[in-house]
Amino acid sequence: MTPADPQTGDSMSRTFPDRVDVAIVGSGPCGAAYARVLSEQCPGARIATFEVGPLLADPPGVHVKNIVDDEERARAQRRSEGPQPLADDTPTDTMEGYADAAPRLVRPGTFLLPTGWQQPGEDGLPGAAMSANVGGMGAHWTGACPRPGDSERIGFLPDLDELLAEGERLLAVDTHAFDDAPFAAEVRKRLGDALDATRAEDRRVGPMPLAVQRQADGRVTWSGADVVFGDVTRANPDFSLVPEALVTEVLVTEGRATGVRVRDLQTGEEHVVSARAVVVAADALRTPQLLWASGVRPPALGRYLNDQPQTVFAVRLRDVGHARTEDVDPRDEPEIVPQSGVSWVPFTDAEPFHGQVMQLDASPVPLAADDVPTPGTIVGLGWFCAKDLQESDRVDFDATEVDGYGMPAMRVHYRLTERDHASIAAARETVQQVARALGDPLGDEPLTFPPGASLHYQGTTRMGATDDGTSVCGPTSQVWGVDGLYVAGNGVIPTATACNPTLTSVALAVAGARDIARTLTEEEK
């Protein structure tokens, strides 16, 4: 696979194959996981990945925070923002708006669902947003990869732990990348003193597992889909990646996926690509959109939509002194620096929320002009709640209206239940308790973001143990009733989770890729 020039936007390949063994829709971490596992287990299988967005940088799928040049990084973020990018002067810092009470939070590198995000009398998903670029949201995410616990786990998957371990391999997850960050040990001690007394050993406060890589020169960089693709995929002569290629239909014949219809967004030309298997890894909103547009409409499609209600607060550590100057990277660059400690408060059934505790490079709330905090002493507290799952929470599609890509327009139905409000209230109380244990809160009250702001949408193509009408796919992610059609991404997760979902989604993608590899191998015999 030969990368394109990201400066000119020329695509990696404008050759649309007539026939492949596996067609993958979407190049985020889960689509990349399918390409990687198939490249490893099925040498010689022809694989093509189609991505609606452009190539941002080399290697394909790189995380934008690894782009050091400010202008180049901003250009990459603008090019990720779909049909209507943000203004050129929009801040590129993904922490921008951390303490913003805006009703529709906009993050660099993403674009909001422009219409249909709320129906009369409902809460809706004001924060519903997506990315369109090679690497998907994996080019913009925070890299947090905690394992699910308690009721977050998928009980009907006996090999879940092995799949999670494989997901950690593909994402290059490191639990100890920042063990030496200034004050990180003290932050975890104070968190543990406040929270661990009633927790099982595997659910106690610890360092956050992060998808990051420590380079030979000591820098730490973020894992994007480029890391998941890996050298084996990039070196695979039978793998191709076509950016700016919109898949408008999955072709289904007599109950079997037989290929995809693709529109070249550079020329407007349409191509039909035959395939023995099709993987739709477009995200939890656009994957059900494509299935619906293709006439694949199982009863649960788009239903059980869930997000993770998110509460944030900030605090300044007290009584910690000063970090050694050699521990602090003085450069004002987007890469991870030594004071970027991230701690984890795991989900439990008794406390159904998950905490992501970040030592920030700067305060997310305004400080006095002469107030310059010691690096690592400003701590951001982000608490995510598990949603009360409801079949009625869903994304529907409109056959008479289209979105900016010409696909069926989305209509979100979404309500927070009394149980959700109770979880949010409990999370707010815990955040305040934690803030007091750590130091001096910055601000009077925690901020609860509008629904959708977590960007952790799940459930719309959910997995099930049996085809009972409450799920879209089976344990290998193959869609019920359509042989050779697989779904991937956060939408496949069937449980109510509060932890960051990417690791779980990649783990489920591993199982699906293995199933395709097994099928292709058996068919060759």
Short mmCIF file of C-alpha atoms in Angstrom, two decimals:
data_model
loop_
_atom_site.label_atom_id
_atom_site.label_comp_id
_atom_site.label_asym_id
_atom_site.label_seq_id
_atom_site.Cartn_x
_atom_site.Cartn_y
_atom_site.Cartn_z
CA MET A 1 0.00 0.00 0.00
CA THR A 2 1.51 3.29 -1.11
CA PRO A 3 0.47 6.39 0.86
CA ALA A 4 -0.58 9.60 -0.81
CA ASP A 5 0.70 13.11 -0.32
CA PRO A 6 -1.46 14.40 2.55
CA GLN A 7 -0.60 17.99 1.63
CA THR A 8 -2.20 17.76 -1.80
CA GLY A 9 -4.96 15.41 -0.72
CA ASP A 10 -4.17 12.95 -3.49
CA SER A 11 -5.57 9.60 -2.48
CA MET A 12 -3.52 6.58 -1.61
CA SER A 13 -5.23 4.71 -4.41
CA ARG A 14 -7.83 5.71 -6.98
CA THR A 15 -8.02 2.19 -8.31
CA PHE A 16 -11.36 0.67 -7.41
CA PRO A 17 -11.07 -3.11 -7.59
CA ASP A 18 -13.78 -5.10 -9.35
CA ARG A 19 -13.54 -7.99 -6.89
CA VAL A 20 -12.05 -8.58 -3.43
CA ASP A 21 -12.34 -11.22 -0.76
CA VAL A 22 -13.22 -8.71 1.98
CA ALA A 23 -14.58 -5.18 1.61
CA ILE A 24 -14.26 -3.04 4.75
CA VAL A 25 -16.29 0.15 5.15
CA GLY A 26 -14.46 2.55 7.47
CA SER A 27 -10.81 2.90 8.46
CA GLY A 28 -11.06 3.62 12.19
CA PRO A 29 -9.55 1.33 14.83
CA CYS A 30 -12.14 -1.42 14.27
CA GLY A 31 -11.94 -1.39 10.48
CA ALA A 32 -8.16 -1.37 10.84
CA ALA A 33 -8.38 -4.35 13.22
CA TYR A 34 -10.18 -6.38 10.56
CA ALA A 35 -7.53 -5.46 7.99
CA ARG A 36 -4.71 -6.33 10.41
CA VAL A 37 -6.01 -9.70 11.58
CA LEU A 38 -6.92 -10.75 8.05
CA SER A 39 -3.48 -9.70 6.82
CA GLU A 40 -1.92 -11.83 9.56
CA GLN A 41 -4.16 -14.88 9.27
CA CYS A 42 -5.13 -14.93 5.58
CA PRO A 43 -2.08 -14.09 3.45
CA GLY A 44 -3.18 -13.75 -0.13
CA ALA A 45 -6.73 -12.63 0.69
CA ARG A 46 -7.63 -9.50 -1.25
CA ILE A 47 -8.80 -6.79 1.16
CA ALA A 48 -10.06 -3.30 0.31
CA THR A 49 -10.96 -0.59 2.82
CA PHE A 50 -13.16 2.31 1.71
CA GLU A 51 -13.14 5.55 3.73
CA VAL A 52 -15.52 8.47 3.14
CA GLY A 53 -13.01 11.00 4.48
CA PRO A 54 -9.61 12.12 3.22
CA LEU A 55 -6.11 10.97 4.04
CA LEU A 56 -4.65 13.29 6.68
CA ALA A 57 -1.01 12.32 7.02
CA ASP A 58 1.50 9.54 6.58
CA PRO A 59 1.29 6.84 7.85
CA PRO A 60 -2.42 6.52 7.06
CA GLY A 61 -4.54 6.73 10.20
CA VAL A 62 -1.99 8.63 12.29
CA HIS A 63 -3.32 10.46 15.36
CA VAL A 64 -3.45 14.21 14.69
CA LYS A 65 -1.84 14.99 18.05
CA ASN A 66 1.31 13.37 16.70
CA ILE A 67 1.48 16.12 14.05
CA VAL A 68 3.79 18.66 15.68
CA ASP A 69 3.38 21.51 13.23
CA ASP A 70 0.44 23.68 14.33
CA GLU A 71 -0.74 24.58 10.84
CA GLU A 72 -0.49 21.04 9.54
CA ARG A 73 -2.38 19.73 12.57
CA ALA A 74 -5.11 22.33 12.16
CA ARG A 75 -5.41 21.48 8.46
CA ALA A 76 -5.79 17.79 9.34
CA GLN A 77 -8.52 18.58 11.86
CA ARG A 78 -10.44 20.80 9.44
CA ARG A 79 -10.28 18.08 6.77
CA SER A 80 -11.82 15.61 9.27
CA GLU A 81 -14.91 17.72 9.83
CA GLY A 82 -17.13 16.44 7.06
CA PRO A 83 -19.11 18.43 4.52
CA GLN A 84 -18.93 21.72 6.48
CA PRO A 85 -15.56 22.14 8.26
CA LEU A 86 -15.11 24.59 11.11
CA ALA A 87 -13.56 27.99 10.51
CA ASP A 88 -9.80 28.12 9.98
CA ASP A 89 -9.28 30.01 13.25
CA THR A 90 -11.02 27.33 15.38
CA PRO A 91 -8.73 26.22 18.24
CA THR A 92 -6.98 22.92 17.62
CA ASP A 93 -6.73 21.93 21.29
CA THR A 94 -9.09 18.99 21.90
CA MET A 95 -9.39 20.11 25.55
CA GLU A 96 -10.93 23.36 24.34
CA GLY A 97 -14.42 23.48 25.82
CA TYR A 98 -13.62 21.07 28.66
CA ALA A 99 -15.35 23.46 31.06
CA ASP A 100 -17.74 24.94 28.51
CA ALA A 101 -21.46 24.84 29.23
CA ALA A 102 -22.36 25.29 25.54
CA PRO A 103 -25.53 23.33 24.68
CA ARG A 104 -23.79 21.75 21.66
CA LEU A 105 -20.11 21.17 22.38
CA VAL A 106 -17.94 21.21 19.24
CA ARG A 107 -14.57 19.46 19.32
CA PRO A 108 -11.82 19.96 16.73
CA GLY A 109 -11.72 17.17 14.18
CA THR A 110 -15.43 16.34 14.52
CA PHE A 111 -18.68 17.62 13.10
CA LEU A 112 -22.05 17.75 14.81
CA LEU A 113 -25.12 16.00 13.48
CA PRO A 114 -26.70 19.08 11.85
CA THR A 115 -30.37 18.11 12.12
CA GLY A 116 -32.52 15.39 13.61
CA TRP A 117 -30.58 15.18 16.87
CA GLN A 118 -33.61 15.93 19.06
CA GLN A 119 -37.31 15.18 18.73
CA PRO A 120 -40.10 17.16 20.47
CA GLY A 121 -40.36 16.39 24.17
CA GLU A 122 -37.15 14.32 24.25
CA ASP A 123 -33.61 14.94 25.50
CA GLY A 124 -32.04 14.01 22.19
CA LEU A 125 -28.29 13.92 21.55
CA PRO A 126 -27.22 17.58 21.23
CA GLY A 127 -23.58 16.49 21.27
CA ALA A 128 -23.91 13.86 18.54
CA ALA A 129 -20.77 14.20 16.42
CA MET A 130 -18.67 12.23 13.95
CA SER A 131 -15.37 12.39 12.10
CA ALA A 132 -14.68 11.75 8.42
CA ASN A 133 -11.05 10.89 7.73
CA VAL A 134 -8.67 7.99 7.32
CA GLY A 135 -8.35 6.63 10.85
CA GLY A 136 -11.83 7.75 11.91
CA MET A 137 -12.24 8.95 15.48
CA GLY A 138 -9.03 7.08 16.24
CA ALA A 139 -7.19 10.08 14.81
CA HIS A 140 -8.67 12.32 17.53
CA TRP A 141 -9.39 10.20 20.63
CA THR A 142 -7.83 10.32 24.10
CA GLY A 143 -6.37 6.80 23.90
CA ALA A 144 -8.01 5.52 27.10
CA CYS A 145 -8.35 1.70 26.99
CA PRO A 146 -9.75 0.39 30.29
CA ARG A 147 -11.13 -3.13 30.40
CA PRO A 148 -14.85 -3.48 31.15
CA GLY A 149 -15.85 -4.88 34.54
CA ASP A 150 -18.87 -6.24 36.38
CA SER A 151 -22.05 -5.78 34.30
CA GLU A 152 -20.11 -3.97 31.55
CA ARG A 153 -18.74 -7.35 30.49
CA ILE A 154 -20.43 -9.42 27.77
CA GLY A 155 -21.43 -12.56 29.63
CA PHE A 156 -22.04 -14.81 26.62
CA LEU A 157 -18.46 -14.43 25.31
CA PRO A 158 -16.32 -16.99 27.19
CA ASP A 159 -13.15 -15.81 25.43
CA LEU A 160 -13.67 -12.10 26.16
CA ASP A 161 -10.45 -11.72 28.18
CA GLU A 162 -8.34 -13.27 25.42
CA LEU A 163 -10.00 -10.98 22.86
CA LEU A 164 -9.34 -7.95 25.08
CA ALA A 165 -5.68 -8.96 25.34
CA GLU A 166 -5.49 -9.15 21.55
CA GLY A 167 -7.14 -5.73 21.32
CA GLU A 168 -4.48 -4.39 23.67
CA ARG A 169 -1.80 -5.80 21.36
CA LEU A 170 -3.29 -4.15 18.28
CA LEU A 171 -3.73 -0.79 20.02
CA ALA A 172 -0.30 -0.96 21.74
CA VAL A 173 -1.90 -0.38 25.15
CA ASP A 174 0.52 0.60 27.91
CA THR A 175 -0.59 0.80 31.54
CA HIS A 176 2.69 2.21 32.85
CA ALA A 177 3.65 4.88 30.29
CA PHE A 178 3.32 7.67 32.87
CA ASP A 179 4.22 6.01 36.13
CA ASP A 180 6.92 8.65 36.60
CA ALA A 181 4.69 11.64 35.82
CA PRO A 182 5.02 14.36 38.48
CA PHE A 183 2.48 13.86 41.27
CA ALA A 184 0.80 10.89 39.53
CA ALA A 185 1.50 8.56 42.45
CA GLU A 186 0.14 11.15 44.89
CA VAL A 187 -2.99 11.62 42.78
CA ARG A 188 -3.65 7.88 42.79
CA LYS A 189 -2.96 7.61 46.51
CA ARG A 190 -5.49 10.32 47.29
CA LEU A 191 -8.03 8.79 44.92
CA GLY A 192 -7.51 5.37 46.47
CA ASP A 193 -7.85 6.68 50.01
CA ALA A 194 -11.16 8.25 49.04
CA LEU A 195 -12.66 5.42 46.98
CA ASP A 196 -10.99 2.01 47.34
CA ALA A 197 -12.26 0.81 50.73
CA THR A 198 -15.34 -0.94 49.34
CA ARG A 199 -13.90 -2.01 45.98
CA ALA A 200 -12.71 -5.42 44.79
CA GLU A 201 -8.98 -5.57 44.11
CA ASP A 202 -9.38 -5.46 40.32
CA ARG A 203 -11.69 -2.45 40.54
CA ARG A 204 -9.46 -0.18 42.58
CA VAL A 205 -7.89 3.08 41.45
CA GLY A 206 -4.87 2.65 39.19
CA PRO A 207 -3.07 4.09 36.19
CA MET A 208 -5.22 4.36 33.08
CA PRO A 209 -4.31 1.87 30.34
CA LEU A 210 -3.52 4.08 27.35
CA ALA A 211 -3.00 3.41 23.65
CA VAL A 212 0.35 5.17 23.44
CA GLN A 213 3.87 4.35 22.30
CA ARG A 214 7.17 5.41 23.81
CA GLN A 215 9.57 6.22 21.00
CA ALA A 216 13.32 5.59 20.92
CA ASP A 217 14.01 9.26 21.62
CA GLY A 218 11.82 9.18 24.74
CA ARG A 219 8.77 10.86 23.22
CA VAL A 220 5.37 9.32 23.85
CA THR A 221 2.95 9.34 20.91
CA TRP A 222 -0.72 8.44 20.59
CA SER A 223 -1.90 5.27 18.89
CA GLY A 224 -4.21 5.88 15.98
CA ALA A 225 -5.52 3.46 13.39
CA ASP A 226 -2.00 3.52 11.90
CA VAL A 227 -0.78 1.51 14.89
CA VAL A 228 -3.65 -0.96 14.52
CA PHE A 229 -2.99 -1.40 10.78
CA GLY A 230 0.63 -2.12 11.65
CA ASP A 231 3.49 -2.92 9.32
CA VAL A 232 1.99 -6.24 8.29
CA THR A 233 -1.05 -4.52 6.75
CA ARG A 234 0.94 -1.73 5.17
CA ALA A 235 3.28 -4.29 3.59
CA ASN A 236 0.42 -6.48 2.38
CA PRO A 237 0.36 -6.26 -1.45
CA ASP A 238 -3.22 -7.54 -1.43
CA PHE A 239 -4.51 -4.73 0.80
CA SER A 240 -5.72 -1.40 -0.56
CA LEU A 241 -7.16 1.68 1.14
CA VAL A 242 -9.26 4.10 -0.88
CA PRO A 243 -10.00 7.46 0.82
CA GLU A 244 -12.83 9.81 -0.21
CA ALA A 245 -14.89 6.80 -1.24
CA LEU A 246 -18.50 6.70 0.00
CA VAL A 247 -20.10 3.27 0.24
CA THR A 248 -23.76 3.87 -0.54
CA GLU A 249 -25.02 0.29 -0.47
CA VAL A 250 -24.12 -3.18 0.70
CA LEU A 251 -25.21 -5.57 -2.03
CA VAL A 252 -27.17 -8.56 -0.76
CA THR A 253 -28.27 -11.49 -2.91
CA GLU A 254 -30.38 -14.36 -1.58
CA GLY A 255 -29.45 -13.70 2.03
CA ARG A 256 -25.74 -13.19 1.44
CA ALA A 257 -23.57 -10.07 1.18
CA THR A 258 -22.01 -10.03 -2.28
CA GLY A 259 -20.26 -6.67 -2.43
CA VAL A 260 -20.63 -2.90 -2.12
CA ARG A 261 -21.58 0.04 -4.27
CA VAL A 262 -19.05 2.87 -3.89
CA ARG A 263 -19.12 6.51 -5.01
CA ASP A 264 -15.77 8.16 -5.75
CA LEU A 265 -16.14 11.54 -4.03
CA GLN A 266 -13.35 12.98 -6.18
CA THR A 267 -15.05 12.23 -9.51
CA GLY A 268 -18.65 11.30 -8.66
CA GLU A 269 -18.28 7.99 -10.47
CA GLU A 270 -19.88 4.87 -8.99
CA HIS A 271 -18.25 1.47 -8.77
CA VAL A 272 -19.56 -1.97 -7.86
CA VAL A 273 -17.04 -4.08 -5.96
CA SER A 274 -17.85 -7.76 -5.53
CA ALA A 275 -16.79 -9.34 -2.23
CA ARG A 276 -17.02 -12.63 -0.40
CA ALA A 277 -17.48 -10.78 2.90
CA VAL A 278 -18.37 -7.20 3.82
CA VAL A 279 -17.51 -5.46 7.10
CA VAL A 280 -19.32 -2.22 7.96
CA ALA A 281 -17.26 -0.30 10.52
CA ALA A 282 -18.58 3.19 9.90
CA ASP A 283 -19.45 4.18 13.55
CA ALA A 284 -22.54 3.70 15.73
CA LEU A 285 -24.62 6.16 13.69
CA ARG A 286 -23.45 5.60 10.12
CA THR A 287 -23.20 1.80 10.29
CA PRO A 288 -26.95 1.36 10.88
CA GLN A 289 -27.52 4.13 8.31
CA LEU A 290 -25.73 2.12 5.62
CA LEU A 291 -27.49 -1.12 6.55
CA TRP A 292 -30.86 0.63 6.45
CA ALA A 293 -30.05 2.18 3.08
CA SER A 294 -29.14 -1.30 1.83
CA GLY A 295 -32.48 -2.78 2.88
CA VAL A 296 -30.89 -4.73 5.76
CA ARG A 297 -33.27 -3.85 8.57
CA PRO A 298 -33.42 -6.33 11.45
CA PRO A 299 -35.84 -5.24 14.21
CA ALA A 300 -33.07 -4.03 16.56
CA LEU A 301 -31.25 -1.95 13.93
CA GLY A 302 -30.55 1.51 15.33
CA ARG A 303 -32.20 0.66 18.65
CA TYR A 304 -30.76 0.51 22.18
CA LEU A 305 -28.74 3.60 21.28
CA ASN A 306 -26.79 4.66 24.32
CA ASP A 307 -24.29 7.32 25.23
CA GLN A 308 -22.39 7.84 28.48
CA PRO A 309 -23.63 10.86 30.46
CA GLN A 310 -20.52 12.84 31.34
CA THR A 311 -19.74 15.09 34.31
CA VAL A 312 -16.49 17.06 34.55
CA PHE A 313 -14.76 19.11 37.22
CA ALA A 314 -11.29 20.51 37.78
CA VAL A 315 -9.12 20.80 40.86
CA ARG A 316 -5.70 22.13 41.85
CA LEU A 317 -3.60 19.72 43.91
CA ARG A 318 -2.72 21.04 47.34
CA ASP A 319 0.41 20.41 49.41
CA VAL A 320 2.48 18.78 46.67
CA GLY A 321 5.41 21.19 46.33
CA HIS A 322 7.04 21.58 42.92
CA ALA A 323 8.02 19.12 40.21
CA ARG A 324 11.66 18.86 39.27
CA THR A 325 12.27 20.98 36.20
CA GLU A 326 13.84 18.06 34.37
CA ASP A 327 10.54 16.18 34.70
CA VAL A 328 8.65 18.80 32.69
CA ASP A 329 8.80 19.20 28.94
CA PRO A 330 8.77 22.99 28.40
CA ARG A 331 7.77 22.83 24.74
CA ASP A 332 4.28 23.97 23.82
CA GLU A 333 3.54 21.02 21.58
CA PRO A 334 0.50 18.75 21.23
CA GLU A 335 2.35 15.53 22.01
CA ILE A 336 2.05 13.87 25.38
CA VAL A 337 4.47 15.35 27.88
CA PRO A 338 5.75 13.92 31.17
CA GLN A 339 3.18 15.72 33.32
CA SER A 340 0.35 14.05 31.39
CA GLY A 341 -0.48 11.50 34.07
CA VAL A 342 -3.84 9.76 33.61
CA SER A 343 -5.47 7.77 36.42
CA TRP A 344 -8.45 5.44 36.33
CA VAL A 345 -11.41 4.96 38.65
CA PRO A 346 -13.03 1.73 37.39
CA PHE A 347 -16.76 1.16 36.97
CA THR A 348 -18.50 -1.03 39.53
CA ASP A 349 -22.11 -2.15 39.75
CA ALA A 350 -22.36 -0.39 43.12
CA GLU A 351 -20.97 2.83 41.63
CA PRO A 352 -22.07 2.66 37.98
CA PHE A 353 -19.66 5.21 36.59
CA HIS A 354 -16.08 5.36 35.42
CA GLY A 355 -13.56 8.06 36.21
CA GLN A 356 -10.84 9.39 33.92
CA VAL A 357 -8.52 11.63 35.94
CA MET A 358 -6.13 13.68 33.82
CA GLN A 359 -3.26 15.84 34.95
CA LEU A 360 -3.55 18.68 32.49
CA ASP A 361 -0.91 20.87 30.90
CA ALA A 362 -3.02 23.94 31.68
CA SER A 363 -6.15 24.85 33.60
CA PRO A 364 -9.41 24.15 31.72
CA VAL A 365 -11.05 27.03 33.58
CA PRO A 366 -9.90 30.65 33.68
CA LEU A 367 -7.32 31.58 36.32
CA ALA A 368 -6.00 34.95 37.40
CA ALA A 369 -3.50 36.43 34.98
CA ASP A 370 -0.60 36.03 37.43
CA ASP A 371 -1.63 32.52 38.49
CA VAL A 372 0.75 30.08 36.78
CA PRO A 373 0.22 26.61 38.25
CA THR A 374 3.02 24.08 38.53
CA PRO A 375 2.75 21.59 35.62
CA GLY A 376 0.85 18.48 36.65
CA THR A 377 -1.00 20.14 39.54
CA ILE A 378 -4.17 20.95 37.59
CA VAL A 379 -6.31 17.83 37.46
CA GLY A 380 -9.35 17.27 35.27
CA LEU A 381 -11.99 14.87 36.58
CA GLY A 382 -14.20 13.22 33.95
CA TRP A 383 -16.90 10.85 35.20
CA PHE A 384 -18.88 8.75 32.68
CA CYS A 385 -22.15 7.04 33.64
CA ALA A 386 -23.67 3.85 32.25
CA LYS A 387 -26.93 4.57 30.41
CA ASP A 388 -30.20 2.90 31.33
CA LEU A 389 -30.74 0.86 28.14
CA GLN A 390 -34.05 1.28 26.35
CA GLU A 391 -35.23 -0.15 23.04
CA SER A 392 -36.95 3.18 22.36
CA ASP A 393 -33.63 5.07 22.36
CA ARG A 394 -32.77 4.84 18.71
CA VAL A 395 -31.68 6.41 15.47
CA ASP A 396 -34.24 6.25 12.66
CA PHE A 397 -33.70 7.10 9.02
CA ASP A 398 -35.71 9.23 6.62
CA ALA A 399 -36.28 7.91 3.10
CA THR A 400 -37.35 11.36 1.85
CA GLU A 401 -34.46 13.48 3.16
CA VAL A 402 -30.71 13.07 2.88
CA ASP A 403 -27.67 14.22 4.80
CA GLY A 404 -24.60 16.05 3.50
CA TYR A 405 -23.35 12.86 1.83
CA GLY A 406 -26.67 12.05 0.17
CA MET A 407 -27.44 9.22 2.60
CA PRO A 408 -30.79 8.83 4.45
CA ALA A 409 -31.14 11.58 7.07
CA MET A 410 -30.89 10.55 10.73
CA ARG A 411 -33.58 11.12 13.35
CA VAL A 412 -32.48 10.51 16.95
CA HIS A 413 -34.96 9.52 19.67
CA TYR A 414 -33.34 9.66 23.09
CA ARG A 415 -34.49 10.13 26.68
CA LEU A 416 -32.73 10.17 30.03
CA THR A 417 -34.66 8.06 32.53
CA GLU A 418 -35.09 8.59 36.26
CA ARG A 419 -32.36 6.01 36.75
CA ASP A 420 -30.07 8.03 34.48
CA HIS A 421 -30.69 11.20 36.43
CA ALA A 422 -29.94 9.33 39.67
CA SER A 423 -26.65 8.04 38.22
CA ILE A 424 -25.67 11.52 37.08
CA ALA A 425 -26.46 12.94 40.53
CA ALA A 426 -24.36 10.22 42.17
CA ALA A 427 -21.49 10.89 39.78
CA ARG A 428 -21.62 14.61 40.53
CA GLU A 429 -21.52 13.89 44.26
CA THR A 430 -18.55 11.54 43.84
CA VAL A 431 -16.69 14.04 41.65
CA GLN A 432 -17.05 16.67 44.35
CA GLN A 433 -15.89 14.20 47.00
CA VAL A 434 -12.84 13.34 44.90
CA ALA A 435 -12.09 17.00 44.22
CA ARG A 436 -12.03 17.75 47.94
CA ALA A 437 -9.72 14.78 48.54
CA LEU A 438 -7.29 15.96 45.86
CA GLY A 439 -7.13 19.65 46.61
CA ASP A 440 -8.94 22.88 45.83
CA PRO A 441 -11.83 22.69 43.35
CA LEU A 442 -11.71 25.15 40.46
CA GLY A 443 -15.27 26.35 40.21
CA ASP A 444 -18.39 25.98 42.29
CA GLU A 445 -20.12 22.98 40.72
CA PRO A 446 -19.25 20.13 38.33
CA LEU A 447 -20.48 20.53 34.78
CA THR A 448 -22.67 17.85 33.22
CA PHE A 449 -22.30 17.86 29.46
CA PRO A 450 -25.32 17.54 27.16
CA PRO A 451 -26.16 14.01 25.96
CA GLY A 452 -23.86 12.84 23.19
CA ALA A 453 -20.85 14.83 24.32
CA SER A 454 -18.93 11.71 25.36
CA LEU A 455 -18.81 10.57 21.69
CA HIS A 456 -19.17 7.02 23.06
CA TYR A 457 -22.32 5.98 21.16
CA GLN A 458 -23.16 2.29 21.43
CA GLY A 459 -25.84 -0.33 20.94
CA THR A 460 -27.22 0.46 17.49
CA THR A 461 -25.88 -2.75 15.91
CA ARG A 462 -25.68 -4.66 19.17
CA MET A 463 -24.43 -8.20 19.54
CA GLY A 464 -26.59 -10.97 20.98
CA ALA A 465 -26.23 -14.61 21.93
CA THR A 466 -29.28 -15.60 19.88
CA ASP A 467 -31.43 -14.08 17.14
CA ASP A 468 -34.34 -13.08 19.37
CA GLY A 469 -35.07 -9.69 17.83
CA THR A 470 -33.12 -7.69 20.40
CA SER A 471 -29.78 -7.73 18.57
CA VAL A 472 -28.41 -7.12 15.10
CA CYS A 473 -25.50 -9.55 15.03
CA GLY A 474 -24.26 -12.74 16.68
CA PRO A 475 -21.17 -13.41 18.82
CA THR A 476 -18.86 -13.16 15.79
CA SER A 477 -20.43 -9.84 14.69
CA GLN A 478 -22.08 -11.42 11.63
CA VAL A 479 -25.49 -9.84 10.97
CA TRP A 480 -28.36 -12.19 11.67
CA GLY A 481 -29.82 -13.59 8.45
CA VAL A 482 -27.17 -12.16 6.09
CA ASP A 483 -24.21 -14.46 5.55
CA GLY A 484 -20.91 -12.68 5.03
CA LEU A 485 -22.07 -9.32 6.42
CA TYR A 486 -20.31 -8.14 9.59
CA VAL A 487 -20.66 -5.00 11.69
CA ALA A 488 -17.95 -3.38 13.80
CA GLY A 489 -17.42 -0.49 16.17
CA ASN A 490 -18.90 0.75 19.42
CA GLY A 491 -22.42 0.07 18.15
CA VAL A 492 -21.81 -3.67 18.54
CA ILE A 493 -21.38 -3.47 22.34
CA PRO A 494 -24.60 -4.87 23.88
CA THR A 495 -24.08 -3.95 27.53
CA ALA A 496 -24.46 -0.64 29.35
CA THR A 497 -20.90 0.57 29.83
CA ALA A 498 -19.28 3.58 31.42
CA CYS A 499 -15.68 2.80 30.47
CA ASN A 500 -14.15 4.09 27.24
CA PRO A 501 -15.42 1.60 24.63
CA THR A 502 -12.67 1.43 21.99
CA LEU A 503 -10.74 -1.50 23.48
CA THR A 504 -13.93 -3.56 23.78
CA SER A 505 -14.94 -2.71 20.22
CA VAL A 506 -11.54 -3.68 18.83
CA ALA A 507 -11.69 -6.95 20.81
CA LEU A 508 -15.05 -7.77 19.22
CA ALA A 509 -13.61 -6.89 15.81
CA VAL A 510 -10.83 -9.44 16.39
CA ALA A 511 -13.44 -12.19 16.84
CA GLY A 512 -15.20 -11.13 13.65
CA ALA A 513 -11.99 -11.01 11.64
CA ARG A 514 -11.02 -14.45 12.87
CA ASP A 515 -14.40 -15.78 11.77
CA ILE A 516 -13.93 -14.36 8.28
CA ALA A 517 -10.40 -15.76 8.12
CA ARG A 518 -11.69 -19.20 9.14
CA THR A 519 -14.45 -19.06 6.52
CA LEU A 520 -12.11 -17.97 3.73
CA THR A 521 -9.63 -20.69 4.64
CA GLU A 522 -12.31 -23.38 4.68
CA GLU A 523 -13.67 -22.23 1.32
CA GLU A 524 -10.21 -22.53 -0.20
CA LYS A 525 -9.90 -26.18 0.85
#
